[in-house]
PDB file of C-alpha atoms in Angstrom:
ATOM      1  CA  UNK A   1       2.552 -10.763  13.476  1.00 74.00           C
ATOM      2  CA  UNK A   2       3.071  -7.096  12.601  1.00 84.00           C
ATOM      3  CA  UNK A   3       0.586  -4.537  12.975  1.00 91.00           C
ATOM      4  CA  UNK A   4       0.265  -0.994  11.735  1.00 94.00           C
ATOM      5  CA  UNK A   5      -2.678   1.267  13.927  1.00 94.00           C
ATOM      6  CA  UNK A   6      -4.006   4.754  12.354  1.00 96.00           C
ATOM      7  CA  UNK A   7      -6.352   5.563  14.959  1.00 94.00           C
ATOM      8  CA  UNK A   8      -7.612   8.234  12.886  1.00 96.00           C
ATOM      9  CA  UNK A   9     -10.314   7.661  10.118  1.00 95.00           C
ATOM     10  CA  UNK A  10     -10.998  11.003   8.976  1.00 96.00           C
ATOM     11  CA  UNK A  11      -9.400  14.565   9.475  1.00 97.00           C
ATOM     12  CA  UNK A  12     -10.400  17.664   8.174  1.00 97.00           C
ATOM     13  CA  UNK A  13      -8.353  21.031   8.459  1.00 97.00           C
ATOM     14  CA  UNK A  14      -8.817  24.263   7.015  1.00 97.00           C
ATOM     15  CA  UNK A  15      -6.350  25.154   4.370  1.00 97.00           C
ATOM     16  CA  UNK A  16      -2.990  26.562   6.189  1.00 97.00           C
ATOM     17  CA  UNK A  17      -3.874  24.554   9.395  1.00 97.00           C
ATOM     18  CA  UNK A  18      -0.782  22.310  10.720  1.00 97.00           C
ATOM     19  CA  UNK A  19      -2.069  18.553  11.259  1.00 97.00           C
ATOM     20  CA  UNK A  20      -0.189  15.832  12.299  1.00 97.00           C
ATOM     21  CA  UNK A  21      -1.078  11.616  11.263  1.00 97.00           C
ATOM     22  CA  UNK A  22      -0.695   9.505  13.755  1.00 96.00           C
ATOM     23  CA  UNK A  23       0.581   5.802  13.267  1.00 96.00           C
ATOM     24  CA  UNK A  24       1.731   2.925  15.650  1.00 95.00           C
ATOM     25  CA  UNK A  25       3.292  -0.440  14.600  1.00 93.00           C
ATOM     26  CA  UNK A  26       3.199  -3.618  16.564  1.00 92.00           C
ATOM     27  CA  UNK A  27       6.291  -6.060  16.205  1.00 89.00           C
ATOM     28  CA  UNK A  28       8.622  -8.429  17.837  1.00 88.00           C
ATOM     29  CA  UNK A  29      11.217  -7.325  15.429  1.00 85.00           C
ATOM     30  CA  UNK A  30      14.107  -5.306  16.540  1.00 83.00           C
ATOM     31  CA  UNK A  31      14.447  -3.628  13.471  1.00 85.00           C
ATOM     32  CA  UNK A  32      12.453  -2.947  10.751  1.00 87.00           C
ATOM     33  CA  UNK A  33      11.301  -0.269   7.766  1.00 90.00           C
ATOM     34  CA  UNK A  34       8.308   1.757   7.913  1.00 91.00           C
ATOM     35  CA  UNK A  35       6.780   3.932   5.353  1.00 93.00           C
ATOM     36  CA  UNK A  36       4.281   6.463   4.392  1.00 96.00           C
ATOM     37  CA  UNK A  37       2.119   6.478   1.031  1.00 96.00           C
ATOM     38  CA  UNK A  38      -0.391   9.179  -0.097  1.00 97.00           C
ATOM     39  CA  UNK A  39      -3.512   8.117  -2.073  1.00 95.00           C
ATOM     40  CA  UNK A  40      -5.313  11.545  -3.998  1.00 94.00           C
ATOM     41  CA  UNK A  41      -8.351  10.912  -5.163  1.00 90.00           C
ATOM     42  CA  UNK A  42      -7.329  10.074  -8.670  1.00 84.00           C
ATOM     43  CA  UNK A  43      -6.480   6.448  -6.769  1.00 82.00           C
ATOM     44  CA  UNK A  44      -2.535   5.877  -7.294  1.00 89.00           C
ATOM     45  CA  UNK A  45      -0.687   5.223  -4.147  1.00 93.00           C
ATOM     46  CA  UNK A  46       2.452   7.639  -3.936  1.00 94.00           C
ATOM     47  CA  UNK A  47       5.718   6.536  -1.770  1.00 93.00           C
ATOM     48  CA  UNK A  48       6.363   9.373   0.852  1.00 94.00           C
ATOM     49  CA  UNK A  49       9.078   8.521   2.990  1.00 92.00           C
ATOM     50  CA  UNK A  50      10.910   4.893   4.258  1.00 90.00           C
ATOM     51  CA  UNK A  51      12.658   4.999   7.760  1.00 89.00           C
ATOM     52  CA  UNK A  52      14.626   2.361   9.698  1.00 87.00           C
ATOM     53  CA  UNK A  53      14.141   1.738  13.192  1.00 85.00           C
ATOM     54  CA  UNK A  54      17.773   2.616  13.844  1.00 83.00           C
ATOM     55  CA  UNK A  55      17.323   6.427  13.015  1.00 80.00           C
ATOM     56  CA  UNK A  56      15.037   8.308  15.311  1.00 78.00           C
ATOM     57  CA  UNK A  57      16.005  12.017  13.500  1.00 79.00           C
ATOM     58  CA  UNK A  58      13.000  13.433  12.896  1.00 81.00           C
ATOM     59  CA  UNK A  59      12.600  14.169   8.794  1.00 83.00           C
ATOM     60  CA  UNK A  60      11.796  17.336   7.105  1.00 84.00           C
ATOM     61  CA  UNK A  61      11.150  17.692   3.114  1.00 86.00           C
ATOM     62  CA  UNK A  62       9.378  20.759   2.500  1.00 91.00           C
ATOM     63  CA  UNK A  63       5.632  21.490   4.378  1.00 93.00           C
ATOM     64  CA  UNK A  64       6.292  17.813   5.529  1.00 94.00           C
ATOM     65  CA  UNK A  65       7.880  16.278   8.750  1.00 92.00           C
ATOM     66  CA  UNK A  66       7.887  12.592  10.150  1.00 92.00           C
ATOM     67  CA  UNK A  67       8.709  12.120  13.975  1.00 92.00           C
ATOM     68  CA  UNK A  68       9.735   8.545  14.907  1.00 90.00           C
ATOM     69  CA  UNK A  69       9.840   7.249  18.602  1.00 89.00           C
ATOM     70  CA  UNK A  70      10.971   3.373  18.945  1.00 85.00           C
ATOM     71  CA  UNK A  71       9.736   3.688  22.492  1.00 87.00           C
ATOM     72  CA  UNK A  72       6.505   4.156  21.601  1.00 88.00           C
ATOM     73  CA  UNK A  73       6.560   2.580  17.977  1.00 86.00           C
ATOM     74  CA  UNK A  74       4.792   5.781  17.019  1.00 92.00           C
ATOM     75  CA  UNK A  75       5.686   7.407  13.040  1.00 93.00           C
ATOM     76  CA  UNK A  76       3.952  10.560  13.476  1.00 95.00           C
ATOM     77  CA  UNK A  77       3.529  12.414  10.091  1.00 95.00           C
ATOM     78  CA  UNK A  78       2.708  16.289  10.716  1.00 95.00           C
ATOM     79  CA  UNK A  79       1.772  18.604   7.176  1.00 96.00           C
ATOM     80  CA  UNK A  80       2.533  22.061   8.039  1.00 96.00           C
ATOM     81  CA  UNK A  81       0.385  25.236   6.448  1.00 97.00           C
ATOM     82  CA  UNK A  82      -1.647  22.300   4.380  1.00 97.00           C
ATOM     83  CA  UNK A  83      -3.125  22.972   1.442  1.00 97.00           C
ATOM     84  CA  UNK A  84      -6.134  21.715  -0.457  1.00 97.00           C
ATOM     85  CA  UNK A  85      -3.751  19.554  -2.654  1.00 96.00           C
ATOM     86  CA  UNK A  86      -3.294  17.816   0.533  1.00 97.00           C
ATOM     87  CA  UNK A  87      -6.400  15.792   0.511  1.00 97.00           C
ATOM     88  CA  UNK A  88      -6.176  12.137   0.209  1.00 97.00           C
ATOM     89  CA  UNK A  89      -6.130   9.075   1.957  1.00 96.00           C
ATOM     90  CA  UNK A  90      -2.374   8.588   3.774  1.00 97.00           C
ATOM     91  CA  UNK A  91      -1.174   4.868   4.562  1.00 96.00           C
ATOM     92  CA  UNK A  92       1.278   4.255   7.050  1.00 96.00           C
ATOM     93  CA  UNK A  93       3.149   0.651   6.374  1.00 94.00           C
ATOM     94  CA  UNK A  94       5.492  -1.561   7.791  1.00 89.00           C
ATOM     95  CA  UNK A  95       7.153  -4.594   6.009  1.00 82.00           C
ATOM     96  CA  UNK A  96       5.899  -7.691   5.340  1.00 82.00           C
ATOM     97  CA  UNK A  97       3.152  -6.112   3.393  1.00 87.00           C
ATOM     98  CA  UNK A  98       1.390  -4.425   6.629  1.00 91.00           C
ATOM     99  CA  UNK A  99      -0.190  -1.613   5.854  1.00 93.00           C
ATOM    100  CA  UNK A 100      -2.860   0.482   8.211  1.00 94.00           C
ATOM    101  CA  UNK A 101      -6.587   1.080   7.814  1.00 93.00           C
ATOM    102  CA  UNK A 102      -5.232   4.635   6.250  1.00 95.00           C
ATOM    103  CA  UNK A 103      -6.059   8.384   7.434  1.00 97.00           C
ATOM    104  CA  UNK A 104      -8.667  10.752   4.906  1.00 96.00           C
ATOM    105  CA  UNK A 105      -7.116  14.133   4.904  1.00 98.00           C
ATOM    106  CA  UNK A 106      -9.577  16.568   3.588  1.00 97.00           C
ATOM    107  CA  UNK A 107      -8.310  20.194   3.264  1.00 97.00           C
ATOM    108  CA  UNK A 108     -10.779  22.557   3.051  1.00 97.00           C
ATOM    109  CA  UNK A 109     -10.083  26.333   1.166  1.00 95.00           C
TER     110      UNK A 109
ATOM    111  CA  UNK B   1       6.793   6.203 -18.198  1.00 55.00           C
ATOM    112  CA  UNK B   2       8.538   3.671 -16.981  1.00 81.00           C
ATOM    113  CA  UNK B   3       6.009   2.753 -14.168  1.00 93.00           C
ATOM    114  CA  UNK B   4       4.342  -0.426 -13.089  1.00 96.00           C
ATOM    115  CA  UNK B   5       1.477  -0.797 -15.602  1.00 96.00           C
ATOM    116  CA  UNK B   6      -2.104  -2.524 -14.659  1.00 97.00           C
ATOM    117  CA  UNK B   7      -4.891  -4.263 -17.796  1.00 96.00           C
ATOM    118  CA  UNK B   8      -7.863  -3.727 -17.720  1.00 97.00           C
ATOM    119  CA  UNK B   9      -8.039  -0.158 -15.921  1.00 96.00           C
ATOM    120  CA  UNK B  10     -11.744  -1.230 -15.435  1.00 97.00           C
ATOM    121  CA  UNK B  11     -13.272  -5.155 -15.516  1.00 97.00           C
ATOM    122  CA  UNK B  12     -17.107  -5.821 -15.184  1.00 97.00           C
ATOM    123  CA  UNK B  13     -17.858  -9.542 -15.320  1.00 96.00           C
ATOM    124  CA  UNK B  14     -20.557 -11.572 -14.673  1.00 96.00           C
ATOM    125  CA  UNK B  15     -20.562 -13.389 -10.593  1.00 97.00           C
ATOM    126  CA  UNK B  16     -19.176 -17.209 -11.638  1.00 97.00           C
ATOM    127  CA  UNK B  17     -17.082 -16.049 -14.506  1.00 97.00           C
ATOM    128  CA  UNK B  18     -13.581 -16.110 -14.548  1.00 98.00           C
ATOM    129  CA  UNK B  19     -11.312 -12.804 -14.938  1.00 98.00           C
ATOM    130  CA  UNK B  20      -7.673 -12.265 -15.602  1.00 98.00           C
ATOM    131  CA  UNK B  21      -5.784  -9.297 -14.253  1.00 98.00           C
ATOM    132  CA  UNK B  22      -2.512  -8.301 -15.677  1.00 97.00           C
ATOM    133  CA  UNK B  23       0.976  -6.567 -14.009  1.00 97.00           C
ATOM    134  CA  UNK B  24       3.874  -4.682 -15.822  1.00 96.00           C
ATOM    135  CA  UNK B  25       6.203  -4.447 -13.213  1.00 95.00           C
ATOM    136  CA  UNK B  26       9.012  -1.504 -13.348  1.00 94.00           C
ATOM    137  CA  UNK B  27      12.221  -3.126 -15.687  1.00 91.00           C
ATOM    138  CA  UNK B  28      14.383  -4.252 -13.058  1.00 89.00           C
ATOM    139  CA  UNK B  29      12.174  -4.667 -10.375  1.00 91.00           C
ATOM    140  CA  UNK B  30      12.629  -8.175  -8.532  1.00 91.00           C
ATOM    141  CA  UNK B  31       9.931  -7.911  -6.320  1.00 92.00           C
ATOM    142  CA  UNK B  32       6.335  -7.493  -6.787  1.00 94.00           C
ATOM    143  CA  UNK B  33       2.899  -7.376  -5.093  1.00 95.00           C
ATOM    144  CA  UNK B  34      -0.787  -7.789  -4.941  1.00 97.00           C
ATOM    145  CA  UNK B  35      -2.809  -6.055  -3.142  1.00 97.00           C
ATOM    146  CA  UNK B  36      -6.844  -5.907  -2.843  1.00 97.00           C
ATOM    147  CA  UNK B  37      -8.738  -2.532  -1.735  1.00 94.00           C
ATOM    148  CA  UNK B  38     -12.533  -2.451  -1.267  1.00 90.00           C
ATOM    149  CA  UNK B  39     -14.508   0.470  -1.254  1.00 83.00           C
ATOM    150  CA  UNK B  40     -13.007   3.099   1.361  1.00 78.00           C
ATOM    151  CA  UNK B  41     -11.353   0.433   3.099  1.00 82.00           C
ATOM    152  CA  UNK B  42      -7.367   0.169   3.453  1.00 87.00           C
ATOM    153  CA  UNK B  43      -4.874  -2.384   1.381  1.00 92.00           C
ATOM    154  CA  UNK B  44      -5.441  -6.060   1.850  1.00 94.00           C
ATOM    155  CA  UNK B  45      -2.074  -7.906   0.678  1.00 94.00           C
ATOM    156  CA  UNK B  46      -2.621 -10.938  -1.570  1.00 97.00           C
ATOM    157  CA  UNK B  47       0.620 -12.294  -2.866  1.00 96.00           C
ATOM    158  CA  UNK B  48       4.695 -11.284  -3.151  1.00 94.00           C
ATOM    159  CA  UNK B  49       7.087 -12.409  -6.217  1.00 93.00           C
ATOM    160  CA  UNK B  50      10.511 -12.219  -4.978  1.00 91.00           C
ATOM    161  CA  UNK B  51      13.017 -13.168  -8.231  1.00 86.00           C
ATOM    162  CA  UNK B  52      13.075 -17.083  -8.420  1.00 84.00           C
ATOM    163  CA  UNK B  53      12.002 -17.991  -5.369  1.00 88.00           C
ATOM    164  CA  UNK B  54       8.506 -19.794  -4.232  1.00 90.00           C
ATOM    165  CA  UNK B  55       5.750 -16.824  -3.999  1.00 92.00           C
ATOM    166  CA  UNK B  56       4.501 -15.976  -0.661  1.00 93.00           C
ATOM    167  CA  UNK B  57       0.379 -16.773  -0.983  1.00 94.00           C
ATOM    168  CA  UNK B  58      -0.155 -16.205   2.417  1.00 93.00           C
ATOM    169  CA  UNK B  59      -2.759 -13.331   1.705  1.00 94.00           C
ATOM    170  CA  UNK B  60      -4.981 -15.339  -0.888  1.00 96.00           C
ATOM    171  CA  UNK B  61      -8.155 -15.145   0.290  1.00 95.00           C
ATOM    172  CA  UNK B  62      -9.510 -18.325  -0.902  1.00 95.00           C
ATOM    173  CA  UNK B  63      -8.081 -21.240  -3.950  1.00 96.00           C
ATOM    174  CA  UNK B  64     -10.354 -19.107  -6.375  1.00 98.00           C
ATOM    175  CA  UNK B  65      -7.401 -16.902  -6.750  1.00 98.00           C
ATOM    176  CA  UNK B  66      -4.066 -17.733  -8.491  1.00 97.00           C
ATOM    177  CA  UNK B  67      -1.033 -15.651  -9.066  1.00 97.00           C
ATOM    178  CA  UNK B  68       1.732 -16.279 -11.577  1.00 95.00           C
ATOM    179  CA  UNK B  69       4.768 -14.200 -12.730  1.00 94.00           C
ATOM    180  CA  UNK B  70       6.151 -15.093 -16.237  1.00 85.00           C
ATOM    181  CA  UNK B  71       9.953 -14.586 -16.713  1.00 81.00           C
ATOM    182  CA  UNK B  72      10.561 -12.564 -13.206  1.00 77.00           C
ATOM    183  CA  UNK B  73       8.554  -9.820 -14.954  1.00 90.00           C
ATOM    184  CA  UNK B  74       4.534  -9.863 -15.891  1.00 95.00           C
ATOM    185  CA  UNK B  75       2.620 -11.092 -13.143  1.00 97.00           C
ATOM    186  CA  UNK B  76      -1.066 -12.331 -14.049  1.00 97.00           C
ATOM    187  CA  UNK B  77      -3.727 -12.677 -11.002  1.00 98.00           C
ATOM    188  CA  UNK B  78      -6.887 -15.018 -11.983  1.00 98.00           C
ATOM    189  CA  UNK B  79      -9.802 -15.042 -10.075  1.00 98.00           C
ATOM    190  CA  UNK B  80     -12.621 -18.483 -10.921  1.00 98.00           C
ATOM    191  CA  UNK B  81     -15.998 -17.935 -10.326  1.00 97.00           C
ATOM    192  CA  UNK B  82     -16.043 -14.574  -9.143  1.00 97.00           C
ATOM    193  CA  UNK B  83     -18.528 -13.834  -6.250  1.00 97.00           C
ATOM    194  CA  UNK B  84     -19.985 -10.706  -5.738  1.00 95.00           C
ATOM    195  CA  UNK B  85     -17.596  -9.864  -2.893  1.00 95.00           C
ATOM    196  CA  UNK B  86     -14.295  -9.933  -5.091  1.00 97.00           C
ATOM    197  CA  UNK B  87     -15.517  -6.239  -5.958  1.00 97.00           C
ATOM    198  CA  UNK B  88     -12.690  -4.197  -5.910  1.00 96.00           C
ATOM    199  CA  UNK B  89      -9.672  -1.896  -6.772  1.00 96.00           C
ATOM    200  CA  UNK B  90      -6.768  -4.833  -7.434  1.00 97.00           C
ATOM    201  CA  UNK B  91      -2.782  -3.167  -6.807  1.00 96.00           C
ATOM    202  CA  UNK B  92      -0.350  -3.969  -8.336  1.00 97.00           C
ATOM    203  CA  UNK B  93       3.074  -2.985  -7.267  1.00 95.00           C
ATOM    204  CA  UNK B  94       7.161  -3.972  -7.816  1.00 94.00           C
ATOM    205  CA  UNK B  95      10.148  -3.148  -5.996  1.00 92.00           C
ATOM    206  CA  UNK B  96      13.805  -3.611  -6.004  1.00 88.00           C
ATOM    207  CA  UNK B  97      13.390  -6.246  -3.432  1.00 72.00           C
ATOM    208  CA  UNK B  98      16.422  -6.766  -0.997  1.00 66.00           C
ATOM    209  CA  UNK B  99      14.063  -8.533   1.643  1.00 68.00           C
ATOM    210  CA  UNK B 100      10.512  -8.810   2.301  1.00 74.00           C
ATOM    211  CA  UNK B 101       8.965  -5.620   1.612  1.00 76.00           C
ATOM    212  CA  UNK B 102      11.908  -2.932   2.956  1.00 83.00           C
ATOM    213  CA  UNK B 103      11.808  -1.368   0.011  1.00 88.00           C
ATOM    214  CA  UNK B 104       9.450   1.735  -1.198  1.00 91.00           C
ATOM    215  CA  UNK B 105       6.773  -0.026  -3.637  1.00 93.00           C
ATOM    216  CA  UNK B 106       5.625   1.353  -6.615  1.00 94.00           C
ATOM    217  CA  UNK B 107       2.252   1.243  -7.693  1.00 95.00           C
ATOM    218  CA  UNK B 108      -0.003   0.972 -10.689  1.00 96.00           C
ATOM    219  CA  UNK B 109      -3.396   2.776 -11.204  1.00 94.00           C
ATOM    220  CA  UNK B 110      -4.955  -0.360 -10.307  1.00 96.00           C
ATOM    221  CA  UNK B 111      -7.902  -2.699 -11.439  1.00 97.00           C
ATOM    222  CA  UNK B 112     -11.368  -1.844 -10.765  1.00 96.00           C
ATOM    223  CA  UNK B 113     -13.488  -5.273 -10.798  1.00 97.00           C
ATOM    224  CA  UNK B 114     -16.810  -4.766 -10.267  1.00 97.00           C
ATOM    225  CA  UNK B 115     -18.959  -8.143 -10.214  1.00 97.00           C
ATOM    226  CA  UNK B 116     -22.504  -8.410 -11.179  1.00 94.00           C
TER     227      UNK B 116
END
């Protein structure tokens, strides 16, 4: 069975502060997708970002970055200069519907 | 838009009634999902629609809940005699399903159920 860890519960950063989201995912699978969703507070979950275990290139799209090691099954997520538009709740998933506990990211001005 | 589409946005039924819960999926979307979310807590899957072939139900809590998807496209999720602990935000989402769950979902707003 897969499993998707987010060993943090709740973060909070002062606006322009760097922070980074930490995920791991358990499998026997050789390869696999994983993925990152945003929640904001008005409750929609927003697709971030899909990568394949075959690519380890760490991904860059604007303030955000996503550093993936197969070694350690980690799918780091790191906000740069955050702002306050940053708060919400941020899933990391796997396939087969796995999905971790979630990270609260509150920005504060 | 064009997005997946939830009914009600908001459902507040008695505990022991029965409630329906409606999905639009995105027009072309083969795949789609439920999901359950309880207060703070993170997404709990239900059930998968893959085109024609058998649901996965794996993530049903219990037989008071039933899934069906008319026509690869609406999905309906019925809950009998709701209990107090079926409180919660119900997901919807649909994706252009090449296997199980490799592609980005999309997601609706959501039903809030609150039972009484």
């Amino acid at each position: 069975a897969q499993k998707v860890t987010q060993a943090q519960t709740e973060i909070s950063v002062v606006e322009k502060e760097d922070v980074t989201l930490d995920c791991v995912y358990e499998t026997r699978d050789t390869t696999y997708y994983l993925f990152w969703y945003k929640q904001p507070p008005s409750g929609e979950l927003v697709f971030l970002i899909r990568r394949n275990s075959f690519d380890e290139q760490n991904e860059i799209s604007g303030r955000y970055s996503w550093n993936f090691q197969k070694s350690t099954s980690s799918f780091n997520f790191t906000i740069t200069a955050s702002q306050v538009v940053d708060s919400a709740v941020y899933f990391c998933g796997g396939q087969n519907f796995v999905f971790g506990p979630g990270t609260r990211l509150s920005v504060l001005p | 838009g064009a997005g997946v589409s939830q009914s009600p946005s908001n459902k507040v039924t008695e505990k022991g009634k029965d409630v329906e819960l409606r999905c639009d999926p995105i027009s072309g979307h083969t795949a789609l999902y439920w999901y359950r979310q309880s207060l703070g807590q993170g997404l709990e899957f239900l059930i998968y629609f893959q085109g024609n072939s058998a649901p996965d139900k794996s993530g049903l809590p219990s037989d008071r809940f039933s899934a069906e998807r008319t026509g690869g496209s609406v999905s309906t999720l019925t809950i009998q005699r709701t209990q107090q602990e079926d409180s919660a935000v119900y997901l919807c989402a649909s994706s252009p399903e090449q296997g199980r769950g490799n592609q980005p979902q999309h997601f609706g707003d959501g039903t809030r159920l609150s039972i009484l």
